[in-house]
Amino acid sequence: MYPGLAVAEALRREVADRGIGPLELLYVGVRGRIDERIVPAAGLPFRAVSSGQLRVSSPLTFVRNLARLALGSLQALRLLRAQHPAAVFATGGYASVPVGLAARILRRPLVVYLPDVTPGWAVRLLSRLATRMATTSDRALAHLPARKTSVVGYPVRDDFWTADRNSSRAKLGLSAEGHVLLVTGASLGARAINDAIFDALPALLDRAQLLHVTGADDEARAIEHRDALPQPQRARYHVRGYLADMPDAMVAADLAVSRAGASVLGELPAAGLPAILVPGEYEGWTQAPNAEYLQSEGAAVMLRNADLLRLADTVVSLLEDAARLARMREAARRLAHPDAARDLARLVLEAAA
């Protein structure tokens, strides 16, 4: 969702700068997901089509999702025939597949962006249909058609480049003094990470303020744990079920604990934030290559789910090693691509032309 929103804003600027408007934007997603709420709030019209993941272990679920994909492709065909877009921009994921298929059936230019280090089945399929492709890291080129793929970095929201550490801390109710640990499992949360944090709260809160983005399902549990703490520690534990102001949170923090979804490849470098990354493991897909990439560049430490018993010790050792944190911060900043959204917007305009 967020790469799409960043590119949409960059498209607005490019069209205005070139004087080639008007520009109409439409975001197409899947009903019932978080983008149905966030995208309209960002000023983009939202339309939904059906889709479903095909890498599943249950044959019955596979058949149901295949039917959803077929229905979504018909819905996307009707939608694109009515809208007649100059170009379609897809950011991967199963929600992109129906619209990508419809775009090529109708011979509309299709620009596909791979945010991760390695593609899932959706991007592998769409790469065969794409007019142009782009990706975050040159490591992904081994999995993509080189002749039509550009490495542009990961597009992040403008707030990542303008947020200020002190004002971000004040906005989030954090003290200007001392370390801040940010824990997030992305918008939906991560139960395994949350459980490890709950078990280690006293040790962590003795050394840092904790901003914990739990996901909606675990917010109540986190509040119960917070209420059981002694008052000094309770005041240092900040619980949010969901946080839209992630740029402020990352700029305010000294260290993050996070899943390793594609956003870490752009947002951690933009904020210059060292991280402990715990890659999610899903049916037929893992976030490990993203974490391994940032670890190999010196910007992060990777822990598997099976290693979460070591999470608290790893956090404490990093917070107590100022020199290592500084090196990780600089390594992260070297990976930042401030022009990624602009470069992707230009690719879309070139395809449209």
GROMACS .gro file of C-alpha atoms in nm:
model
  353
    1MET     CA    1   0.000   0.000   0.000
    2TYR     CA    2   0.256   0.260   0.108
    3PRO     CA    3   0.481   0.232  -0.202
    4GLY     CA    4   0.168   0.288  -0.411
    5LEU     CA    5   0.074   0.597  -0.210
    6ALA     CA    6   0.429   0.734  -0.233
    7VAL     CA    7   0.434   0.689  -0.611
    8ALA     CA    8   0.088   0.845  -0.643
    9GLU     CA    9   0.214   1.159  -0.468
   10ALA     CA   10   0.525   1.163  -0.687
   11LEU     CA   11   0.307   1.131  -0.998
   12ARG     CA   12   0.110   1.435  -0.890
   13ARG     CA   13   0.431   1.637  -0.856
   14GLU     CA   14   0.574   1.516  -1.188
   15VAL     CA   15   0.257   1.595  -1.380
   16ALA     CA   16   0.235   1.939  -1.220
   17ASP     CA   17   0.602   2.015  -1.290
   18ARG     CA   18   0.571   1.909  -1.653
   19GLY     CA   19   0.235   2.078  -1.706
   20ILE     CA   20   0.088   1.765  -1.865
   21GLY     CA   21  -0.225   1.725  -1.653
   22PRO     CA   22  -0.494   1.662  -1.565
   23LEU     CA   23  -0.407   1.347  -1.370
   24GLU     CA   24  -0.664   1.100  -1.240
   25LEU     CA   25  -0.554   0.829  -0.997
   26LEU     CA   26  -0.744   0.519  -0.888
   27TYR     CA   27  -0.628   0.265  -0.630
   28VAL     CA   28  -0.756  -0.090  -0.678
   29GLY     CA   29  -0.730  -0.333  -0.387
   30VAL     CA   30  -0.911  -0.615  -0.211
   31ARG     CA   31  -1.211  -0.548   0.011
   32GLY     CA   32  -1.171  -0.598   0.385
   33ARG     CA   33  -0.798  -0.517   0.404
   34ILE     CA   34  -0.645  -0.220   0.577
   35ASP     CA   35  -0.587  -0.029   0.253
   36GLU     CA   36  -0.964   0.007   0.212
   37ARG     CA   37  -0.950   0.246   0.510
   38ILE     CA   38  -0.606   0.408   0.468
   39VAL     CA   39  -0.616   0.483   0.094
   40PRO     CA   40  -0.930   0.704   0.093
   41ALA     CA   41  -0.791   0.890   0.394
   42ALA     CA   42  -0.483   0.965   0.182
   43GLY     CA   43  -0.703   1.126  -0.084
   44LEU     CA   44  -0.722   0.846  -0.341
   45PRO     CA   45  -1.044   0.682  -0.464
   46PHE     CA   46  -1.056   0.312  -0.382
   47ARG     CA   47  -1.218   0.029  -0.577
   48ALA     CA   48  -1.217  -0.337  -0.479
   49VAL     CA   49  -1.181  -0.659  -0.677
   50SER     CA   50  -1.171  -1.020  -0.558
   51SER     CA   51  -0.846  -1.213  -0.527
   52GLY     CA   52  -0.679  -1.480  -0.316
   53GLN     CA   53  -0.345  -1.642  -0.245
   54LEU     CA   54  -0.265  -1.956  -0.443
   55ARG     CA   55   0.031  -2.077  -0.233
   56VAL     CA   56  -0.178  -2.248   0.033
   57SER     CA   57  -0.162  -2.596   0.184
   58SER     CA   58  -0.535  -2.670   0.169
   59PRO     CA   59  -0.664  -2.793  -0.172
   60LEU     CA   60  -1.009  -2.656  -0.087
   61THR     CA   61  -0.867  -2.312  -0.009
   62PHE     CA   62  -0.668  -2.324  -0.333
   63VAL     CA   63  -0.983  -2.391  -0.535
   64ARG     CA   64  -1.174  -2.114  -0.356
   65ASN     CA   65  -0.894  -1.863  -0.408
   66LEU     CA   66  -0.859  -1.963  -0.773
   67ALA     CA   67  -1.230  -1.886  -0.815
   68ARG     CA   68  -1.179  -1.551  -0.639
   69LEU     CA   69  -0.891  -1.475  -0.874
   70ALA     CA   70  -1.102  -1.556  -1.180
   71LEU     CA   71  -1.387  -1.340  -1.050
   72GLY     CA   72  -1.145  -1.058  -0.968
   73SER     CA   73  -1.001  -1.069  -1.319
   74LEU     CA   74  -1.349  -1.024  -1.467
   75GLN     CA   75  -1.415  -0.738  -1.225
   76ALA     CA   76  -1.083  -0.578  -1.316
   77LEU     CA   77  -1.159  -0.611  -1.688
   78ARG     CA   78  -1.488  -0.426  -1.644
   79LEU     CA   79  -1.320  -0.162  -1.428
   80LEU     CA   80  -1.031  -0.099  -1.668
   81ARG     CA   81  -1.261  -0.090  -1.970
   82ALA     CA   82  -1.460   0.183  -1.796
   83GLN     CA   83  -1.156   0.378  -1.673
   84HIS     CA   84  -0.930   0.322  -1.978
   85PRO     CA   85  -0.611   0.399  -1.782
   86ALA     CA   86  -0.302   0.536  -1.951
   87ALA     CA   87  -0.095   0.296  -1.739
   88VAL     CA   88  -0.129   0.048  -1.451
   89PHE     CA   89   0.123   0.039  -1.165
   90ALA     CA   90   0.134  -0.280  -0.957
   91THR     CA   91   0.332  -0.329  -0.635
   92GLY     CA   92   0.312  -0.707  -0.619
   93GLY     CA   93   0.106  -0.928  -0.390
   94TYR     CA   94  -0.193  -1.136  -0.486
   95ALA     CA   95  -0.419  -0.829  -0.497
   96SER     CA   96  -0.222  -0.703  -0.798
   97VAL     CA   97  -0.277  -1.010  -1.011
   98PRO     CA   98  -0.636  -0.953  -1.137
   99VAL     CA   99  -0.562  -0.593  -1.236
  100GLY     CA  100  -0.229  -0.688  -1.395
  101LEU     CA  101  -0.396  -0.960  -1.602
  102ALA     CA  102  -0.671  -0.720  -1.710
  103ALA     CA  103  -0.416  -0.456  -1.806
  104ARG     CA  104  -0.237  -0.687  -2.045
  105ILE     CA  105  -0.558  -0.831  -2.192
  106LEU     CA  106  -0.662  -0.474  -2.271
  107ARG     CA  107  -0.309  -0.386  -2.389
  108ARG     CA  108  -0.262  -0.119  -2.124
  109PRO     CA  109   0.101  -0.048  -2.019
  110LEU     CA  110   0.182  -0.237  -1.699
  111VAL     CA  111   0.464  -0.129  -1.467
  112VAL     CA  112   0.540  -0.384  -1.193
  113TYR     CA  113   0.745  -0.298  -0.886
  114LEU     CA  114   0.907  -0.568  -0.671
  115PRO     CA  115   0.969  -0.420  -0.325
  116ASP     CA  116   1.125  -0.736  -0.175
  117VAL     CA  117   1.464  -0.892  -0.243
  118THR     CA  118   1.299  -1.203  -0.392
  119PRO     CA  119   0.965  -1.222  -0.578
  120GLY     CA  120   0.661  -1.419  -0.473
  121TRP     CA  121   0.436  -1.600  -0.716
  122ALA     CA  122   0.237  -1.286  -0.801
  123VAL     CA  123   0.539  -1.087  -0.919
  124ARG     CA  124   0.681  -1.391  -1.100
  125LEU     CA  125   0.357  -1.411  -1.296
  126LEU     CA  126   0.326  -1.037  -1.356
  127SER     CA  127   0.691  -1.011  -1.465
  128ARG     CA  128   0.596  -1.208  -1.778
  129LEU     CA  129   0.324  -0.954  -1.857
  130ALA     CA  130   0.493  -0.629  -1.755
  131THR     CA  131   0.588  -0.352  -1.993
  132ARG     CA  132   0.851  -0.227  -1.747
  133MET     CA  133   0.972  -0.350  -1.408
  134ALA     CA  134   1.150  -0.192  -1.115
  135THR     CA  135   1.288  -0.322  -0.788
  136THR     CA  136   1.445  -0.212  -0.462
  137SER     CA  137   1.779  -0.391  -0.466
  138ASP     CA  138   2.019  -0.516  -0.729
  139ARG     CA  139   2.002  -0.856  -0.557
  140ALA     CA  140   1.654  -0.897  -0.704
  141LEU     CA  141   1.785  -0.877  -1.062
  142ALA     CA  142   1.873  -1.247  -1.053
  143HIS     CA  143   1.499  -1.323  -1.036
  144LEU     CA  144   1.368  -1.070  -1.290
  145PRO     CA  145   1.397  -1.005  -1.667
  146ALA     CA  146   1.706  -0.781  -1.675
  147ARG     CA  147   1.627  -0.615  -2.008
  148LYS     CA  148   1.320  -0.439  -1.874
  149THR     CA  149   1.406  -0.399  -1.503
  150SER     CA  150   1.545  -0.092  -1.325
  151VAL     CA  151   1.680  -0.072  -0.969
  152VAL     CA  152   1.527   0.236  -0.807
  153GLY     CA  153   1.519   0.167  -0.432
  154TYR     CA  154   1.210   0.161  -0.211
  155PRO     CA  155   0.972   0.461  -0.226
  156VAL     CA  156   0.880   0.600   0.116
  157ARG     CA  157   0.646   0.874   0.225
  158ASP     CA  158   0.783   1.230   0.224
  159ASP     CA  159   0.749   1.245   0.604
  160PHE     CA  160   1.052   1.017   0.639
  161TRP     CA  161   1.274   1.288   0.489
  162THR     CA  162   1.127   1.578   0.686
  163ALA     CA  163   1.058   1.433   1.034
  164ASP     CA  164   1.268   1.569   1.320
  165ARG     CA  165   1.379   1.349   1.611
  166ASN     CA  166   1.285   1.583   1.896
  167SER     CA  167   0.951   1.692   1.750
  168SER     CA  168   0.868   1.330   1.663
  169ARG     CA  169   0.932   1.222   2.021
  170ALA     CA  170   0.716   1.505   2.153
  171LYS     CA  171   0.435   1.418   1.912
  172LEU     CA  172   0.436   1.056   2.030
  173GLY     CA  173   0.453   1.142   2.400
  174LEU     CA  174   0.810   1.017   2.439
  175SER     CA  175   1.078   1.177   2.653
  176ALA     CA  176   1.354   1.361   2.468
  177GLU     CA  177   1.610   1.188   2.692
  178GLY     CA  178   1.721   0.826   2.687
  179HIS     CA  179   1.684   0.540   2.442
  180VAL     CA  180   1.362   0.459   2.256
  181LEU     CA  181   1.294   0.103   2.140
  182LEU     CA  182   1.034   0.066   1.864
  183VAL     CA  183   0.866  -0.274   1.833
  184THR     CA  184   0.635  -0.339   1.540
  185GLY     CA  185   0.502  -0.640   1.354
  186ALA     CA  186   0.376  -0.418   1.067
  187SER     CA  187   0.012  -0.313   1.045
  188LEU     CA  188  -0.129  -0.652   1.151
  189GLY     CA  189   0.112  -0.716   1.436
  190ALA     CA  190   0.319  -1.029   1.507
  191ARG     CA  191   0.211  -1.255   1.791
  192ALA     CA  192   0.550  -1.426   1.840
  193ILE     CA  193   0.735  -1.094   1.868
  194ASN     CA  194   0.470  -0.953   2.101
  195ASP     CA  195   0.493  -1.254   2.333
  196ALA     CA  196   0.872  -1.223   2.352
  197ILE     CA  197   0.840  -0.853   2.435
  198PHE     CA  198   0.578  -0.916   2.705
  199ASP     CA  199   0.811  -1.169   2.872
  200ALA     CA  200   1.100  -0.921   2.871
  201LEU     CA  201   0.921  -0.597   2.966
  202PRO     CA  202   1.098  -0.530   3.299
  203ALA     CA  203   1.446  -0.577   3.151
  204LEU     CA  204   1.368  -0.366   2.845
  205LEU     CA  205   1.195  -0.083   3.030
  206ASP     CA  206   1.490  -0.049   3.267
  207ARG     CA  207   1.698   0.055   2.967
  208ALA     CA  208   1.461   0.227   2.723
  209GLN     CA  209   1.123   0.375   2.657
  210LEU     CA  210   0.923   0.123   2.459
  211LEU     CA  211   0.688   0.220   2.176
  212HIS     CA  212   0.505  -0.104   2.098
  213VAL     CA  213   0.284  -0.122   1.788
  214THR     CA  214   0.107  -0.447   1.867
  215GLY     CA  215  -0.156  -0.485   1.594
  216ALA     CA  216  -0.524  -0.466   1.687
  217ASP     CA  217  -0.547  -0.828   1.805
  218ASP     CA  218  -0.283  -0.787   2.077
  219GLU     CA  219  -0.348  -0.431   2.191
  220ALA     CA  220  -0.567  -0.538   2.487
  221ARG     CA  221  -0.308  -0.793   2.600
  222ALA     CA  222  -0.035  -0.529   2.590
  223ILE     CA  223  -0.246  -0.291   2.798
  224GLU     CA  224  -0.298  -0.565   3.058
  225HIS     CA  225   0.078  -0.619   3.079
  226ARG     CA  226   0.135  -0.245   3.106
  227ASP     CA  227  -0.120  -0.206   3.386
  228ALA     CA  228   0.059  -0.478   3.586
  229LEU     CA  229   0.390  -0.290   3.580
  230PRO     CA  230   0.515  -0.062   3.860
  231GLN     CA  231   0.442   0.304   3.789
  232PRO     CA  232   0.788   0.415   3.669
  233GLN     CA  233   0.800   0.135   3.411
  234ARG     CA  234   0.434   0.175   3.319
  235ALA     CA  235   0.498   0.535   3.216
  236ARG     CA  236   0.776   0.420   2.980
  237TYR     CA  237   0.562   0.163   2.798
  238HIS     CA  238   0.361   0.319   2.510
  239VAL     CA  239   0.111   0.083   2.346
  240ARG     CA  240  -0.051   0.142   2.006
  241GLY     CA  241  -0.268  -0.108   1.822
  242TYR     CA  242  -0.191   0.066   1.492
  243LEU     CA  243   0.025   0.367   1.419
  244ALA     CA  244  -0.012   0.572   1.103
  245ASP     CA  245   0.277   0.802   1.206
  246MET     CA  246   0.545   0.542   1.141
  247PRO     CA  247   0.789   0.804   1.004
  248ASP     CA  248   0.779   0.983   1.340
  249ALA     CA  249   0.814   0.655   1.528
  250MET     CA  250   1.119   0.546   1.331
  251VAL     CA  251   1.291   0.884   1.345
  252ALA     CA  252   1.226   0.900   1.722
  253ALA     CA  253   1.370   0.554   1.791
  254ASP     CA  254   1.725   0.435   1.853
  255LEU     CA  255   1.656   0.069   1.770
  256ALA     CA  256   1.368  -0.124   1.614
  257VAL     CA  257   1.243  -0.480   1.650
  258SER     CA  258   1.036  -0.569   1.346
  259ARG     CA  259   0.921  -0.825   1.096
  260ALA     CA  260   1.114  -0.807   0.769
  261GLY     CA  261   0.848  -0.712   0.518
  262ALA     CA  262   0.956  -0.512   0.215
  263SER     CA  263   0.901  -0.177   0.388
  264VAL     CA  264   1.210  -0.230   0.606
  265LEU     CA  265   1.425  -0.199   0.292
  266GLY     CA  266   1.314   0.161   0.248
  267GLU     CA  267   1.187   0.291   0.579
  268LEU     CA  268   1.477   0.182   0.803
  269PRO     CA  269   1.736   0.341   0.569
  270ALA     CA  270   1.529   0.658   0.532
  271ALA     CA  271   1.512   0.694   0.910
  272GLY     CA  272   1.870   0.573   0.965
  273LEU     CA  273   1.732   0.323   1.215
  274PRO     CA  274   1.923   0.009   1.324
  275ALA     CA  275   1.700  -0.295   1.363
  276ILE     CA  276   1.660  -0.649   1.489
  277LEU     CA  277   1.460  -0.823   1.217
  278VAL     CA  278   1.252  -1.135   1.276
  279PRO     CA  279   1.142  -1.256   0.931
  280GLY     CA  280   0.792  -1.390   0.894
  281GLU     CA  281   0.757  -1.743   0.758
  282TYR     CA  282   0.448  -1.812   0.548
  283GLU     CA  283   0.323  -2.086   0.316
  284GLY     CA  284   0.563  -2.084   0.023
  285TRP     CA  285   0.715  -1.749   0.119
  286THR     CA  286   0.964  -1.605   0.368
  287GLN     CA  287   1.083  -1.255   0.454
  288ALA     CA  288   1.430  -1.388   0.536
  289PRO     CA  289   1.604  -1.255   0.219
  290ASN     CA  290   1.506  -0.899   0.316
  291ALA     CA  291   1.652  -0.943   0.666
  292GLU     CA  292   1.964  -1.118   0.533
  293TYR     CA  293   2.025  -0.831   0.291
  294LEU     CA  294   2.012  -0.562   0.560
  295GLN     CA  295   2.222  -0.777   0.794
  296SER     CA  296   2.488  -0.830   0.523
  297GLU     CA  297   2.503  -0.452   0.475
  298GLY     CA  298   2.559  -0.396   0.847
  299ALA     CA  299   2.226  -0.223   0.908
  300ALA     CA  300   2.043  -0.497   1.101
  301VAL     CA  301   2.066  -0.816   1.302
  302MET     CA  302   1.845  -1.109   1.202
  303LEU     CA  303   1.678  -1.342   1.451
  304ARG     CA  304   1.457  -1.633   1.348
  305ASN     CA  305   1.131  -1.704   1.529
  306ALA     CA  306   1.306  -1.994   1.700
  307ASP     CA  307   1.565  -1.751   1.839
  308LEU     CA  308   1.320  -1.514   2.008
  309LEU     CA  309   1.431  -1.631   2.352
  310ARG     CA  310   1.746  -1.430   2.276
  311LEU     CA  311   1.555  -1.117   2.175
  312ALA     CA  312   1.581  -0.931   2.508
  313ASP     CA  313   1.954  -1.002   2.542
  314THR     CA  314   2.013  -0.887   2.184
  315VAL     CA  315   1.820  -0.565   2.241
  316VAL     CA  316   2.007  -0.488   2.562
  317SER     CA  317   2.349  -0.562   2.412
  318LEU     CA  318   2.284  -0.328   2.120
  319LEU     CA  319   2.143  -0.047   2.334
  320GLU     CA  320   2.452  -0.067   2.554
  321ASP     CA  321   2.693  -0.055   2.257
  322ALA     CA  322   2.676   0.304   2.129
  323ALA     CA  323   2.957   0.253   1.877
  324ARG     CA  324   2.787  -0.045   1.714
  325LEU     CA  325   2.453   0.136   1.697
  326ALA     CA  326   2.626   0.430   1.529
  327ARG     CA  327   2.784   0.200   1.269
  328MET     CA  328   2.448   0.034   1.201
  329ARG     CA  329   2.282   0.374   1.168
  330GLU     CA  330   2.534   0.488   0.908
  331ALA     CA  331   2.506   0.157   0.722
  332ALA     CA  332   2.130   0.198   0.704
  333ARG     CA  333   2.155   0.555   0.575
  334ARG     CA  334   2.386   0.445   0.294
  335LEU     CA  335   2.103   0.227   0.160
  336ALA     CA  336   1.849   0.511   0.139
  337HIS     CA  337   1.708   0.614  -0.201
  338PRO     CA  338   1.542   0.955  -0.161
  339ASP     CA  339   1.446   0.967  -0.531
  340ALA     CA  340   1.286   0.621  -0.554
  341ALA     CA  341   0.926   0.749  -0.568
  342ARG     CA  342   1.016   1.006  -0.831
  343ASP     CA  343   1.202   0.752  -1.043
  344LEU     CA  344   0.909   0.510  -1.028
  345ALA     CA  345   0.667   0.788  -1.121
  346ARG     CA  346   0.880   0.866  -1.424
  347LEU     CA  347   0.881   0.500  -1.528
  348VAL     CA  348   0.501   0.501  -1.513
  349LEU     CA  349   0.479   0.819  -1.721
  350GLU     CA  350   0.722   0.680  -1.978
  351ALA     CA  351   0.514   0.364  -2.008
  352ALA     CA  352   0.197   0.569  -2.042
  353ALA     CA  353   0.355   0.774  -2.320
   0.00000   0.00000   0.00000
